[in-house]
PDB file of C-alpha atoms in Angstrom:
ATOM      1  CA  VAL H   1      97.594 -16.288 136.785  1.00 54.00           C
ATOM      2  CA  CYS H   2      98.130 -19.750 135.277  1.00 56.00           C
ATOM      3  CA  ARG H   3      94.379 -20.353 135.116  1.00 61.00           C
ATOM      4  CA  ALA H   4      93.779 -17.015 133.364  1.00 62.00           C
ATOM      5  CA  VAL H   5      96.485 -17.771 130.789  1.00 52.00           C
ATOM      6  CA  ALA H   6      95.103 -21.270 130.144  1.00 58.00           C
ATOM      7  CA  ALA H   7      91.572 -19.884 129.664  1.00 63.00           C
ATOM      8  CA  GLU H   8      92.809 -17.306 127.139  1.00 65.00           C
ATOM      9  CA  VAL H   9      94.747 -19.965 125.206  1.00 56.00           C
ATOM     10  CA  LEU H  10      91.706 -22.308 125.124  1.00 59.00           C
ATOM     11  CA  ARG H  11      89.414 -19.480 123.948  1.00 66.00           C
ATOM     12  CA  ALA H  12      91.820 -18.580 121.123  1.00 60.00           C
ATOM     13  CA  VAL H  13      92.056 -22.221 119.973  1.00 50.00           C
ATOM     14  CA  CYS H  14      88.275 -22.641 119.951  1.00 55.00           C
ATOM     15  CA  ALA H  15      87.799 -19.397 118.012  1.00 54.00           C
ATOM     16  CA  SER H  16      90.236 -20.553 115.307  1.00 53.00           C
ATOM     17  CA  VAL H  17      88.625 -24.026 114.932  1.00 48.00           C
ATOM     18  CA  LEU H  18      84.848 -23.497 115.385  1.00 50.00           C
ATOM     19  CA  PRO H  19      82.914 -21.303 112.876  1.00 51.00           C
ATOM     20  CA  SER H  20      81.423 -18.039 113.932  1.00 54.00           C
ATOM     21  CA  PRO H  21      77.611 -17.573 114.266  1.00 52.00           C
ATOM     22  CA  SER H  22      77.476 -15.759 110.856  1.00 51.00           C
ATOM     23  CA  GLN H  23      79.413 -18.589 109.219  1.00 49.00           C
ATOM     24  CA  ARG H  24      77.095 -21.173 110.808  1.00 48.00           C
ATOM     25  CA  SER H  25      74.105 -19.266 109.382  1.00 49.00           C
ATOM     26  CA  ARG H  26      75.599 -19.272 105.876  1.00 48.00           C
ATOM     27  CA  PHE H  27      76.425 -22.974 106.144  1.00 44.00           C
ATOM     28  CA  GLY H  28      72.874 -23.717 107.292  1.00 50.00           C
ATOM     29  CA  HIS H  29      71.275 -21.851 104.348  1.00 49.00           C
ATOM     30  CA  ALA H  30      73.534 -23.640 101.844  1.00 48.00           C
ATOM     31  CA  ALA H  31      72.652 -27.025 103.320  1.00 50.00           C
ATOM     32  CA  ASP H  32      68.926 -26.225 103.173  1.00 52.00           C
ATOM     33  CA  ALA H  33      69.200 -25.084  99.520  1.00 49.00           C
ATOM     34  CA  HIS H  34      71.038 -28.261  98.561  1.00 49.00           C
ATOM     35  CA  GLN H  35      68.417 -30.361 100.351  1.00 53.00           C
ATOM     36  CA  HIS H  36      65.540 -28.575  98.532  1.00 49.00           C
ATOM     37  CA  ALA H  37      67.264 -28.978  95.137  1.00 48.00           C
ATOM     38  CA  SER H  38      67.759 -32.685  95.767  1.00 51.00           C
ATOM     39  CA  ALA H  39      64.105 -33.086  96.703  1.00 50.00           C
ATOM     40  CA  ALA H  40      62.926 -31.236  93.532  1.00 50.00           C
ATOM     41  CA  GLN H  41      64.780 -33.590  91.162  1.00 53.00           C
ATOM     42  CA  PRO H  42      63.098 -36.969  90.545  1.00 51.00           C
ATOM     43  CA  PRO H  43      65.182 -39.988  91.392  1.00 54.00           C
ATOM     44  CA  ALA H  44      67.005 -41.607  88.479  1.00 51.00           C
ATOM     45  CA  PRO H  45      65.286 -44.763  87.307  1.00 48.00           C
ATOM     46  CA  GLN H  46      66.932 -47.970  88.246  1.00 52.00           C
ATOM     47  CA  PRO H  47      67.741 -50.464  85.463  1.00 44.00           C
ATOM     48  CA  SER H  48      65.024 -52.757  86.727  1.00 43.00           C
ATOM     49  CA  GLN H  49      62.437 -49.924  86.616  1.00 43.00           C
ATOM     50  CA  ARG H  50      63.031 -48.917  82.978  1.00 40.00           C
ATOM     51  CA  SER H  51      60.296 -49.714  80.481  1.00 38.00           C
ATOM     52  CA  THR H  52      60.796 -52.937  78.581  1.00 41.00           C
ATOM     53  CA  MET H  53      57.549 -52.756  76.568  1.00 36.00           C
ATOM     54  CA  PRO H  54      58.122 -53.301  72.807  1.00 39.00           C
ATOM     55  CA  LYS H  55      57.228 -50.511  70.394  1.00 37.00           C
ATOM     56  CA  GLN H  56      53.868 -50.904  68.698  1.00 36.00           C
ATOM     57  CA  GLN H  57      54.265 -51.820  65.039  1.00 42.00           C
ATOM     58  CA  ALA H  58      52.121 -50.317  62.274  1.00 46.00           C
ATOM     59  CA  LYS H  59      49.507 -52.574  60.790  1.00 64.00           C
ATOM     60  CA  ALA H  60      50.439 -54.103  57.456  1.00 76.00           C
ATOM     61  CA  ALA H  61      48.412 -55.633  54.663  1.00 83.00           C
ATOM     62  CA  LEU H  62      49.251 -59.043  53.251  1.00 89.00           C
ATOM     63  CA  ALA H  63      49.079 -59.385  49.474  1.00 91.00           C
ATOM     64  CA  SER H  64      49.729 -62.196  47.007  1.00 93.00           C
ATOM     65  CA  LEU H  65      49.049 -62.909  43.351  1.00 93.00           C
ATOM     66  CA  SER H  66      47.690 -66.174  41.988  1.00 93.00           C
ATOM     67  CA  GLY H  67      46.741 -67.388  38.550  1.00 92.00           C
ATOM     68  CA  ALA H  68      48.324 -68.126  35.179  1.00 89.00           C
ATOM     69  CA  GLY H  69      47.994 -67.275  31.521  1.00 86.00           C
ATOM     70  CA  GLN H  70      45.781 -64.203  31.137  1.00 89.00           C
ATOM     71  CA  HIS H  71      43.749 -64.487  34.341  1.00 93.00           C
ATOM     72  CA  TYR H  72      45.050 -63.606  37.811  1.00 95.00           C
ATOM     73  CA  ALA H  73      43.705 -62.550  41.204  1.00 94.00           C
ATOM     74  CA  LEU H  74      45.166 -60.162  43.775  1.00 94.00           C
ATOM     75  CA  ALA H  75      44.549 -61.637  47.247  1.00 94.00           C
ATOM     76  CA  LEU H  76      44.497 -59.082  50.086  1.00 93.00           C
ATOM     77  CA  GLU H  77      44.189 -59.549  53.850  1.00 92.00           C
ATOM     78  CA  LEU H  78      43.696 -56.459  56.014  1.00 89.00           C
ATOM     79  CA  PRO H  79      43.230 -56.300  59.821  1.00 88.00           C
ATOM     80  CA  VAL H  80      40.724 -53.455  59.530  1.00 89.00           C
ATOM     81  CA  GLY H  81      38.915 -53.747  62.872  1.00 87.00           C
ATOM     82  CA  ALA H  82      35.196 -54.102  63.480  1.00 88.00           C
ATOM     83  CA  ASP H  83      34.584 -50.323  63.471  1.00 92.00           C
ATOM     84  CA  ALA H  84      35.960 -49.746  59.936  1.00 93.00           C
ATOM     85  CA  THR H  85      33.436 -48.688  57.287  1.00 94.00           C
ATOM     86  CA  ASP H  86      35.424 -47.887  54.143  1.00 94.00           C
ATOM     87  CA  VAL H  87      38.271 -49.627  52.279  1.00 95.00           C
ATOM     88  CA  THR H  88      39.796 -48.290  49.061  1.00 95.00           C
ATOM     89  CA  LEU H  89      42.331 -49.685  46.601  1.00 95.00           C
ATOM     90  CA  THR H  90      44.158 -47.382  44.180  1.00 95.00           C
ATOM     91  CA  TRP H  91      45.999 -49.464  41.593  1.00 95.00           C
ATOM     92  CA  ALA H  92      48.385 -48.250  38.892  1.00 95.00           C
ATOM     93  CA  LEU H  93      48.256 -50.811  36.076  1.00 96.00           C
ATOM     94  CA  PRO H  94      50.526 -51.142  33.047  1.00 94.00           C
ATOM     95  CA  ALA H  95      49.060 -51.199  29.543  1.00 93.00           C
ATOM     96  CA  ALA H  96      49.279 -54.996  29.511  1.00 92.00           C
ATOM     97  CA  ALA H  97      46.777 -55.462  32.399  1.00 95.00           C
ATOM     98  CA  TYR H  98      43.200 -54.436  33.168  1.00 95.00           C
ATOM     99  CA  VAL H  99      40.403 -54.916  35.690  1.00 96.00           C
ATOM    100  CA  ASP H 100      36.903 -55.683  34.424  1.00 95.00           C
ATOM    101  CA  LYS H 101      34.482 -53.167  35.966  1.00 94.00           C
ATOM    102  CA  ASP H 102      31.390 -55.332  35.462  1.00 93.00           C
ATOM    103  CA  GLU H 103      33.139 -58.349  36.962  1.00 93.00           C
ATOM    104  CA  VAL H 104      34.145 -56.667  40.227  1.00 93.00           C
ATOM    105  CA  GLU H 105      30.903 -54.747  40.744  1.00 91.00           C
ATOM    106  CA  SER H 106      28.533 -57.628  40.046  1.00 88.00           C
ATOM    107  CA  ARG H 107      30.384 -60.612  41.493  1.00 83.00           C
ATOM    108  CA  GLY H 108      28.705 -62.399  44.382  1.00 80.00           C
ATOM    109  CA  SER H 109      31.788 -63.883  46.021  1.00 84.00           C
ATOM    110  CA  TRP H 110      32.788 -60.842  48.092  1.00 92.00           C
ATOM    111  CA  PRO H 111      32.725 -61.332  51.895  1.00 92.00           C
ATOM    112  CA  ALA H 112      29.302 -60.996  53.500  1.00 91.00           C
ATOM    113  CA  CYS H 113      30.347 -57.903  55.473  1.00 92.00           C
ATOM    114  CA  ILE H 114      30.753 -55.907  52.224  1.00 94.00           C
ATOM    115  CA  THR H 115      27.609 -53.914  51.492  1.00 93.00           C
ATOM    116  CA  LYS H 116      28.685 -52.014  48.363  1.00 93.00           C
ATOM    117  CA  VAL H 117      31.437 -52.092  45.702  1.00 94.00           C
ATOM    118  CA  GLU H 118      32.368 -49.142  43.478  1.00 95.00           C
ATOM    119  CA  PHE H 119      34.825 -49.070  40.555  1.00 96.00           C
ATOM    120  CA  THR H 120      36.487 -46.010  39.015  1.00 95.00           C
ATOM    121  CA  GLY H 121      38.891 -45.705  36.097  1.00 94.00           C
ATOM    122  CA  ALA H 122      39.329 -47.198  32.625  1.00 88.00           C
ATOM    123  CA  SER H 123      38.091 -50.717  31.903  1.00 88.00           C
ATOM    124  CA  ASP H 124      38.555 -51.582  28.222  1.00 89.00           C
ATOM    125  CA  VAL H 125      38.453 -55.375  28.151  1.00 91.00           C
ATOM    126  CA  GLU H 126      38.780 -55.762  24.360  1.00 89.00           C
ATOM    127  CA  ALA H 127      41.767 -53.582  23.486  1.00 89.00           C
ATOM    128  CA  PRO H 128      45.097 -55.305  22.780  1.00 87.00           C
ATOM    129  CA  GLU H 129      48.188 -54.110  24.538  1.00 87.00           C
ATOM    130  CA  PHE H 130      49.457 -51.883  21.702  1.00 87.00           C
ATOM    131  CA  GLU H 131      46.204 -49.885  21.785  1.00 89.00           C
ATOM    132  CA  ALA H 132      46.081 -49.471  25.576  1.00 91.00           C
ATOM    133  CA  GLU H 133      48.009 -47.164  27.894  1.00 93.00           C
ATOM    134  CA  PRO H 134      49.133 -47.383  31.513  1.00 94.00           C
ATOM    135  CA  HIS H 135      46.192 -46.360  33.647  1.00 95.00           C
ATOM    136  CA  ARG H 136      44.944 -46.090  37.210  1.00 96.00           C
ATOM    137  CA  VAL H 137      41.856 -47.793  38.627  1.00 96.00           C
ATOM    138  CA  GLY H 138      40.150 -47.514  41.968  1.00 96.00           C
ATOM    139  CA  LEU H 139      37.998 -49.878  44.010  1.00 96.00           C
ATOM    140  CA  ARG H 140      35.981 -48.910  47.053  1.00 96.00           C
ATOM    141  CA  TRP H 141      34.306 -51.343  49.427  1.00 96.00           C
ATOM    142  CA  THR H 142      31.722 -50.191  51.964  1.00 95.00           C
ATOM    143  CA  ILE H 143      31.894 -52.628  54.876  1.00 94.00           C
ATOM    144  CA  ASP H 144      30.033 -53.309  58.097  1.00 93.00           C
ATOM    145  CA  GLY H 145      31.429 -55.481  60.896  1.00 89.00           C
ATOM    146  CA  CYS H 146      34.594 -56.780  59.192  1.00 88.00           C
ATOM    147  CA  ASP H 147      37.355 -57.475  61.691  1.00 89.00           C
ATOM    148  CA  THR H 148      39.798 -58.959  59.179  1.00 90.00           C
ATOM    149  CA  LEU H 149      38.902 -58.331  55.542  1.00 92.00           C
ATOM    150  CA  LYS H 150      39.975 -60.834  52.859  1.00 93.00           C
ATOM    151  CA  LEU H 151      39.611 -59.791  49.223  1.00 93.00           C
ATOM    152  CA  ASN H 152      40.335 -61.411  45.863  1.00 94.00           C
ATOM    153  CA  VAL H 153      40.463 -58.813  43.093  1.00 95.00           C
ATOM    154  CA  PRO H 154      40.478 -60.302  39.570  1.00 95.00           C
ATOM    155  CA  VAL H 155      42.974 -58.812  37.116  1.00 95.00           C
ATOM    156  CA  HIS H 156      43.607 -59.866  33.530  1.00 95.00           C
ATOM    157  CA  VAL H 157      46.485 -59.663  31.057  1.00 93.00           C
ATOM    158  CA  ARG H 158      45.887 -58.338  27.537  1.00 91.00           C
ATOM    159  CA  ALA H 159      47.016 -60.023  24.337  1.00 82.00           C
ATOM    160  CA  PRO H 160      50.714 -59.055  24.331  1.00 80.00           C
ATOM    161  CA  THR H 161      52.542 -57.211  21.579  1.00 77.00           C
ATOM    162  CA  PRO H 162      55.174 -59.386  19.830  1.00 72.00           C
ATOM    163  CA  ASP H 163      58.770 -58.497  20.535  1.00 68.00           C
ATOM    164  CA  ALA H 164      60.924 -58.328  17.396  1.00 64.00           C
ATOM    165  CA  SER H 165      64.005 -59.288  19.392  1.00 67.00           C
ATOM    166  CA  LEU H 166      62.411 -62.610  20.424  1.00 65.00           C
ATOM    167  CA  VAL H 167      62.347 -64.626  17.213  1.00 64.00           C
ATOM    168  CA  LEU H 168      60.927 -67.708  18.889  1.00 67.00           C
ATOM    169  CA  GLY H 169      58.756 -65.858  21.401  1.00 67.00           C
ATOM    170  CA  GLY H 170      59.143 -65.983  25.157  1.00 74.00           C
ATOM    171  CA  ARG H 171      57.746 -64.586  28.403  1.00 81.00           C
ATOM    172  CA  ARG H 172      57.519 -61.056  29.738  1.00 84.00           C
ATOM    173  CA  ARG H 173      57.104 -59.906  33.331  1.00 91.00           C
ATOM    174  CA  ILE H 174      54.179 -57.555  34.059  1.00 93.00           C
ATOM    175  CA  PRO H 175      54.514 -55.814  37.468  1.00 94.00           C
ATOM    176  CA  LEU H 176      51.261 -55.541  39.437  1.00 95.00           C
ATOM    177  CA  ASP H 177      52.375 -54.325  42.881  1.00 90.00           C
ATOM    178  CA  ASP H 178      51.961 -50.562  42.440  1.00 92.00           C
ATOM    179  CA  PHE H 179      48.889 -50.025  44.624  1.00 92.00           C
ATOM    180  CA  VAL H 180      47.809 -48.182  47.774  1.00 92.00           C
ATOM    181  CA  LEU H 181      45.296 -49.461  50.340  1.00 93.00           C
ATOM    182  CA  ARG H 182      43.392 -47.206  52.712  1.00 93.00           C
ATOM    183  CA  VAL H 183      41.038 -48.051  55.586  1.00 92.00           C
ATOM    184  CA  ASP H 184      38.888 -45.082  56.626  1.00 93.00           C
ATOM    185  CA  GLY H 185      41.544 -42.824  55.107  1.00 91.00           C
ATOM    186  CA  ARG H 186      44.513 -44.480  56.840  1.00 90.00           C
ATOM    187  CA  ALA H 187      47.101 -45.943  54.490  1.00 89.00           C
ATOM    188  CA  TYR H 188      48.020 -49.602  54.959  1.00 85.00           C
ATOM    189  CA  GLY H 189      51.423 -50.627  53.654  1.00 80.00           C
ATOM    190  CA  ARG H 190      52.907 -53.992  52.804  1.00 80.00           C
ATOM    191  CA  PRO H 191      55.737 -55.442  54.897  1.00 76.00           C
ATOM    192  CA  ALA H 192      59.183 -54.208  53.898  1.00 73.00           C
ATOM    193  CA  ASP H 193      60.304 -57.742  53.018  1.00 76.00           C
ATOM    194  CA  ALA H 194      57.215 -58.544  50.906  1.00 83.00           C
ATOM    195  CA  ALA H 195      57.925 -60.228  47.582  1.00 86.00           C
ATOM    196  CA  PRO H 196      57.133 -58.269  44.395  1.00 90.00           C
ATOM    197  CA  LEU H 197      53.915 -59.175  42.596  1.00 93.00           C
ATOM    198  CA  ALA H 198      53.917 -59.783  38.848  1.00 93.00           C
ATOM    199  CA  ALA H 199      52.149 -61.709  36.091  1.00 92.00           C
ATOM    200  CA  TYR H 200      53.870 -63.325  33.120  1.00 90.00           C
ATOM    201  CA  ALA H 201      52.606 -63.034  29.565  1.00 84.00           C
ATOM    202  CA  ALA H 202      53.527 -65.506  26.815  1.00 81.00           C
ATOM    203  CA  LEU H 203      54.908 -63.628  23.811  1.00 77.00           C
ATOM    204  CA  PRO H 204      54.353 -64.891  20.239  1.00 72.00           C
ATOM    205  CA  PRO H 205      57.306 -65.116  17.849  1.00 71.00           C
ATOM    206  CA  GLY H 206      58.513 -61.634  16.918  1.00 66.00           C
ATOM    207  CA  GLY H 207      60.210 -60.041  13.924  1.00 57.00           C
ATOM    208  CA  PRO H 208      59.969 -60.969  10.224  1.00 55.00           C
ATOM    209  CA  ILE H 209      61.753 -64.295  10.679  1.00 51.00           C
ATOM    210  CA  GLY H 210      59.362 -65.378  13.387  1.00 51.00           C
ATOM    211  CA  ALA H 211      56.358 -64.295  11.325  1.00 56.00           C
ATOM    212  CA  TRP H 212      57.580 -66.256   8.304  1.00 58.00           C
ATOM    213  CA  GLY H 213      58.204 -69.268  10.509  1.00 62.00           C
ATOM    214  CA  VAL H 214      54.640 -69.190  11.844  1.00 64.00           C
ATOM    215  CA  ALA H 215      53.285 -68.808   8.309  1.00 69.00           C
ATOM    216  CA  VAL H 216      55.294 -71.752   6.984  1.00 73.00           C
ATOM    217  CA  ALA H 217      54.308 -73.950   9.926  1.00 74.00           C
ATOM    218  CA  THR H 218      50.643 -73.050   9.409  1.00 79.00           C
ATOM    219  CA  LEU H 219      50.816 -73.874   5.690  1.00 79.00           C
ATOM    220  CA  MET H 220      52.458 -77.213   6.406  1.00 83.00           C
ATOM    221  CA  VAL H 221      49.702 -78.151   8.846  1.00 82.00           C
ATOM    222  CA  LEU H 222      47.022 -77.137   6.343  1.00 85.00           C
ATOM    223  CA  PHE H 223      48.729 -79.093   3.533  1.00 85.00           C
ATOM    224  CA  ARG H 224      48.944 -82.183   5.727  1.00 85.00           C
ATOM    225  CA  GLU H 225      45.247 -81.961   6.624  1.00 84.00           C
ATOM    226  CA  ALA H 226      44.359 -81.487   2.952  1.00 87.00           C
ATOM    227  CA  LEU H 227      46.292 -84.651   2.002  1.00 85.00           C
ATOM    228  CA  ARG H 228      44.546 -86.610   4.742  1.00 83.00           C
ATOM    229  CA  VAL H 229      41.123 -85.487   3.515  1.00 83.00           C
ATOM    230  CA  ALA H 230      42.052 -86.305  -0.101  1.00 83.00           C
ATOM    231  CA  ARG H 231      43.134 -89.832   0.851  1.00 83.00           C
ATOM    232  CA  CYS H 232      39.886 -90.421   2.734  1.00 82.00           C
ATOM    233  CA  LEU H 233      37.842 -89.339  -0.293  1.00 79.00           C
ATOM    234  CA  THR H 234      39.867 -91.579  -2.645  1.00 81.00           C
ATOM    235  CA  ARG H 235      39.304 -94.638  -0.435  1.00 77.00           C
ATOM    236  CA  ARG H 236      35.561 -93.996  -0.368  1.00 73.00           C
ATOM    237  CA  LYS H 237      35.374 -93.816  -4.148  1.00 73.00           C
ATOM    238  CA  ARG H 238      37.233 -97.099  -4.543  1.00 73.00           C
ATOM    239  CA  SER H 239      34.970 -98.825  -2.066  1.00 67.00           C
TER     240      SER H 239
END
C-alpha cells in the first residue's frame, strides 16, 4: 500500500512539473521558428567592419585672373581626363569687358592637345563702355589626349565711363567670375572657398569740376611748352 501511494504521489508531481507532449511540440515549433528568423537576419556589423572609405569629391576647376590696366587673362586648370574630347566656357561679361574673337581663334599658344577653337557671341573691340551692354560669350575647345587642360583666355577692359561722383577719378571693380565650364557636357565648378575674380579699371576725373580741372591743367602744360619753344627761338636769333 505504501509503495502504491508513493508511486501515485511521484506521478502527480512529475505531471505538474514536466510539460505534456502537446506542450513540448508547441515549444519545439517556437524554438525552430526563432532559430530560422535569427538565421535570416544578417549579423550586425562590428565597429571594426564598418566602411571607413572617404566619400569621393566632385572634380573642381581652378581659376585665377592675372594682368593689369586694360589687359587680363583668365587662367583655367581642369582635370579633364585623357578620354575627354570637348571643353566649353560660357562667360557672362559686363559692359566694361570683352573678349577678342580673332585673338582667341587665331592664337598659337593654346596647348598642343587642342585641335580646334570656336568663339560665339559679341566681340566689339572698339566700342567704349557707354556704348556697350552686358553680354555673353562662349568658347569651345576640341581636344585630343589632354589629361589636365591648362588654358589662358585673354580678356580686355574697355575705356571706362567717367563717374561724376569721383571728381579726381579713381578705380572701379569689374567682376569677371560669372562663367560655367563643361567637359563633355559635365559641369565643372570652382571650389566653394575660391576667391572672386575681378579686374580694376582706372577712372578719369568725373563731373564738371573734374573736366574743368583737366582742361586747365592741359592749357598750363601747353602754355609752358609754348614759352619754352619761344625762348629757344629767341636765343637762336641772338646768336
